[in-house]
Short mmCIF file of C-alpha atoms in Angstrom, two decimals:
data_model
loop_
_atom_site.label_atom_id
_atom_site.label_comp_id
_atom_site.label_asym_id
_atom_site.label_seq_id
_atom_site.Cartn_x
_atom_site.Cartn_y
_atom_site.Cartn_z
CA MET B 1 -97.91 -19.20 -94.66
CA LEU B 2 -97.51 -20.95 -91.28
CA GLN B 3 -93.68 -20.96 -91.63
CA ASN B 4 -93.49 -17.22 -92.14
CA PRO B 5 -94.83 -16.26 -88.72
CA ARG B 6 -92.33 -18.67 -87.09
CA LEU B 7 -89.48 -17.14 -88.96
CA LEU B 8 -90.59 -13.71 -87.97
CA LEU B 9 -90.78 -14.75 -84.30
CA ALA B 10 -87.36 -16.36 -84.40
CA ALA B 11 -85.90 -13.37 -86.12
CA SER B 12 -87.42 -10.98 -83.61
CA ILE B 13 -86.14 -13.06 -80.68
CA SER B 14 -82.65 -13.15 -82.18
CA ILE B 15 -82.71 -9.43 -82.70
CA ALA B 16 -83.87 -8.88 -79.13
CA VAL B 17 -81.15 -11.13 -77.72
CA HIS B 18 -78.43 -9.43 -79.74
CA GLY B 19 -79.74 -6.04 -78.70
CA ALA B 20 -79.71 -6.99 -75.03
CA PHE B 21 -76.17 -8.35 -75.35
CA ALA B 22 -75.04 -5.20 -77.10
CA ALA B 23 -76.64 -3.07 -74.40
CA ALA B 24 -74.89 -5.09 -71.70
CA LEU B 25 -71.53 -4.61 -73.40
CA LEU B 26 -72.08 -0.88 -73.66
CA THR B 27 -73.01 -0.73 -69.99
CA GLN B 28 -69.81 -2.60 -68.94
CA GLN B 29 -67.62 -0.33 -71.08
CA GLU B 30 -69.18 2.77 -69.55
CA GLU B 31 -68.63 1.45 -66.01
CA ALA B 32 -65.01 0.59 -66.80
CA GLN B 33 -64.45 4.10 -68.15
CA LEU B 34 -65.99 5.59 -65.04
CA LEU B 35 -63.74 3.48 -62.80
CA GLU B 36 -60.59 4.38 -64.76
CA SER B 37 -61.43 8.09 -64.69
CA SER B 38 -62.30 8.12 -60.95
CA SER B 39 -59.15 6.28 -59.75
CA PRO B 40 -56.59 9.08 -60.47
CA PHE B 41 -58.99 11.66 -59.07
CA GLU B 42 -59.11 9.88 -55.74
CA MET B 43 -55.31 9.58 -55.64
CA VAL B 44 -54.98 13.30 -56.24
CA VAL B 45 -57.40 14.08 -53.48
CA LEU B 46 -55.54 11.85 -51.05
CA ALA B 47 -52.27 13.52 -51.97
CA GLU B 48 -53.79 16.95 -51.38
CA GLN B 49 -55.10 15.84 -48.01
CA ARG B 50 -51.63 14.61 -47.00
CA VAL B 51 -50.10 17.90 -48.03
CA ASP B 52 -52.73 19.82 -46.14
CA LEU B 53 -52.10 17.76 -43.02
CA ALA B 54 -48.34 18.38 -43.21
CA MET B 55 -48.70 22.14 -43.67
CA PRO B 56 -50.13 22.95 -40.24
CA SER B 57 -47.29 21.06 -38.50
CA GLU B 58 -44.71 23.17 -40.34
CA GLY B 59 -46.57 26.36 -39.67
CA LEU B 60 -47.09 25.67 -35.99
CA GLY B 61 -43.69 24.16 -35.24
CA GLY B 62 -41.23 26.29 -37.16
CA ASN B 63 -37.80 26.58 -35.65
CA PRO B 64 -37.86 25.37 -32.02
CA GLN B 65 -37.11 28.18 -29.63
CA PRO B 66 -34.26 27.42 -27.20
CA GLU B 67 -35.29 26.87 -23.64
CA PRO B 68 -34.19 29.65 -21.31
CA GLU B 69 -31.15 28.75 -19.27
CA PRO B 70 -31.71 28.62 -15.52
CA GLU B 71 -30.33 31.55 -13.65
CA PRO B 72 -27.21 30.65 -11.63
CA GLU B 73 -27.78 30.38 -7.94
CA PRO B 74 -26.00 33.10 -6.00
CA GLU B 75 -22.95 31.87 -4.11
CA PRO B 76 -23.37 31.97 -0.35
CA GLU B 77 -21.49 34.77 1.28
CA PRO B 78 -18.54 33.55 3.37
CA GLU B 79 -19.11 33.69 7.07
CA PRO B 80 -16.98 36.34 8.70
CA GLU B 81 -14.09 34.90 10.69
CA PRO B 82 -14.29 35.66 14.38
CA GLU B 83 -11.81 38.22 15.49
CA PRO B 84 -9.07 36.77 17.71
CA GLU B 85 -9.40 37.63 21.33
CA PRO B 86 -6.69 39.98 22.50
CA GLU B 87 -4.05 38.26 24.60
CA PRO B 88 -3.79 39.56 28.11
CA GLU B 89 -0.85 41.86 28.48
CA THR B 90 1.72 40.69 30.96
CA SER B 91 3.66 43.24 32.74
CA SER B 92 7.38 42.70 32.58
CA GLU B 93 7.77 44.67 35.78
CA SER B 94 5.52 42.28 37.71
CA MET B 95 7.51 39.29 36.48
CA GLU B 96 10.77 40.87 37.48
CA ASP B 97 9.46 41.65 40.93
CA GLU B 98 8.45 38.05 41.67
CA PRO B 99 11.22 36.28 43.58
CA VAL B 100 12.64 33.08 42.13
CA GLU B 101 12.58 30.26 44.61
CA GLU B 102 15.72 28.18 44.60
CA ILE B 103 15.16 24.53 45.45
CA GLU B 104 18.03 23.00 47.29
CA GLU B 105 18.33 19.25 47.36
CA GLU B 106 18.71 18.00 50.88
CA SER B 107 20.80 14.94 51.46
CA ASN B 108 19.43 12.34 53.82
CA LEU B 109 22.89 10.91 54.41
CA PRO B 110 24.50 11.73 57.74
CA GLU B 111 27.48 14.04 57.75
CA GLY B 112 30.78 12.41 56.97
CA GLU B 113 29.25 9.63 54.82
CA SER B 114 29.33 9.67 51.02
CA ALA B 115 26.99 7.99 48.57
CA PRO B 116 27.69 4.30 47.87
CA ALA B 117 29.85 3.45 44.91
CA SER B 118 28.07 2.88 41.60
CA ALA B 119 27.68 -0.55 40.05
CA ALA B 120 30.54 0.15 37.64
CA GLU B 121 32.91 0.93 40.53
CA ALA B 122 31.87 -2.29 42.27
CA TYR B 123 32.83 -4.40 39.24
CA VAL B 124 35.60 -6.97 39.78
CA ASP B 125 37.20 -8.66 36.78
CA ALA B 126 37.65 -12.40 36.41
CA VAL B 127 40.84 -13.97 37.73
CA TYR B 128 42.79 -16.85 36.20
CA GLU B 129 46.22 -16.49 37.90
CA SER B 130 45.59 -18.12 41.24
CA SER B 131 47.20 -21.03 43.02
CA GLN B 132 43.76 -22.20 44.06
CA LEU B 133 42.76 -22.73 40.43
CA ASN B 134 45.79 -24.94 39.64
CA ASN B 135 45.84 -23.94 35.97
CA ARG B 136 48.70 -25.63 34.10
CA ARG B 137 50.99 -23.83 31.73
CA PRO B 138 50.82 -24.93 28.06
CA LYS B 139 53.38 -27.43 26.84
CA TYR B 140 56.00 -26.34 24.35
CA PRO B 141 55.39 -28.43 21.22
CA LEU B 142 58.44 -30.56 20.35
CA LYS B 143 58.23 -29.65 16.68
CA ALA B 144 58.14 -25.94 17.57
CA ARG B 145 61.24 -26.27 19.77
CA ARG B 146 63.17 -28.07 17.05
CA LYS B 147 62.35 -25.39 14.52
CA GLY B 148 63.02 -22.57 17.00
CA MET B 149 59.47 -21.21 17.02
CA GLU B 150 58.87 -18.46 19.58
CA GLY B 151 56.13 -15.89 20.11
CA VAL B 152 53.26 -14.56 22.22
CA VAL B 153 49.62 -15.56 21.70
CA THR B 154 46.92 -13.23 23.10
CA LEU B 155 43.58 -14.94 23.65
CA GLN B 156 40.21 -13.37 24.45
CA VAL B 157 38.21 -15.63 26.77
CA GLU B 158 34.53 -15.29 27.62
CA VAL B 159 34.13 -16.46 31.22
CA SER B 160 30.71 -17.64 32.39
CA VAL B 161 29.20 -17.03 35.83
CA LEU B 162 30.44 -20.53 36.76
CA GLY B 163 34.04 -19.56 35.96
CA GLU B 164 34.27 -21.71 32.82
CA PRO B 165 35.66 -20.52 29.45
CA SER B 166 32.59 -20.53 27.18
CA GLU B 167 34.30 -19.04 24.11
CA ILE B 168 37.94 -18.46 23.12
CA SER B 169 39.21 -16.37 20.21
CA ILE B 170 42.69 -15.26 19.11
CA LEU B 171 43.29 -11.51 19.38
CA ASN B 172 46.99 -11.59 18.41
CA SER B 173 48.72 -14.56 16.82
CA SER B 174 52.24 -15.70 17.63
CA GLY B 175 52.92 -16.09 13.96
CA TYR B 176 52.86 -19.88 14.16
CA ARG B 177 49.69 -21.90 13.90
CA LEU B 178 51.24 -24.68 16.00
CA LEU B 179 51.81 -22.36 18.99
CA ASP B 180 48.38 -20.70 18.63
CA ARG B 181 46.61 -24.06 18.62
CA GLU B 182 48.49 -25.29 21.73
CA ALA B 183 47.69 -22.09 23.67
CA ARG B 184 44.01 -22.29 22.82
CA ARG B 185 43.81 -26.00 23.73
CA THR B 186 45.42 -25.38 27.13
CA VAL B 187 43.27 -22.37 28.14
CA SER B 188 40.08 -24.22 27.22
CA ARG B 189 40.80 -26.49 30.23
CA TRP B 190 41.37 -23.67 32.70
CA ARG B 191 39.04 -22.49 35.44
CA PHE B 192 38.46 -18.87 36.47
CA HIS B 193 37.12 -16.88 39.35
CA PRO B 194 34.14 -15.23 37.59
CA ALA B 195 33.80 -11.49 37.48
CA THR B 196 31.41 -9.91 39.98
CA GLN B 197 29.29 -6.81 39.93
CA GLY B 198 27.71 -5.69 43.16
CA GLY B 199 28.83 -8.95 44.71
CA GLN B 200 27.06 -11.10 42.08
CA PRO B 201 28.93 -13.21 39.47
CA VAL B 202 28.51 -12.02 35.89
CA THR B 203 29.73 -13.07 32.44
CA SER B 204 32.88 -11.23 31.37
CA LEU B 205 35.69 -11.09 28.80
CA VAL B 206 39.32 -11.62 29.80
CA GLU B 207 42.53 -11.27 27.77
CA VAL B 208 45.05 -14.03 28.41
CA PRO B 209 48.61 -13.71 26.97
CA ILE B 210 50.61 -16.94 26.49
CA ARG B 211 54.37 -16.65 25.82
CA PHE B 212 56.41 -19.36 24.11
CA GLN B 213 60.14 -18.77 24.60
CA LEU B 214 63.12 -21.10 24.32
CA LYS B 215 65.75 -21.02 27.07
CA GLY B 216 69.44 -20.25 26.30
#
């Protein structure tokens, strides 16, 4: 008899525990179903809110209207050019009536005297043919005499203010180098009276002909 009440108590406790466990399972399943059903609903609502937010921007913006172009500034009017002043008219008659003064150059020289000669007229050429200079004639080369060489050599001599030949060149050759060389060697030792201009010695050029000729 004593064991029966204990069995009944244990059985009732077991039933109560199983019932509580079953109730807890049912509660968890219901909450899971509620969560699964609410999740897509919230996503839809968020999507609708995004669409609603985008709509006003399209409605308000639309196609942007072009900004009005600024009106071109008017070009400044060109300033009027000043009219040229009229030139004073000159009367041809008045110009013809005015006498033309003739200016005569007066000479300060006394009568009977002429102007002095110009510098070119006062030029005196150099001189080389003078007994005072004692210039020797060139020697006839022995080889040229044996071969019968004859001819005239024309030399151009630059005479310094001291009367010395500073440069000698051959203007016309005799046709024989031996005669040309002897003439040039001889004249290089000559002395000259220098040319003068206005009484002052100047450098000048002089032509000197040298003839080589065999006798009979």
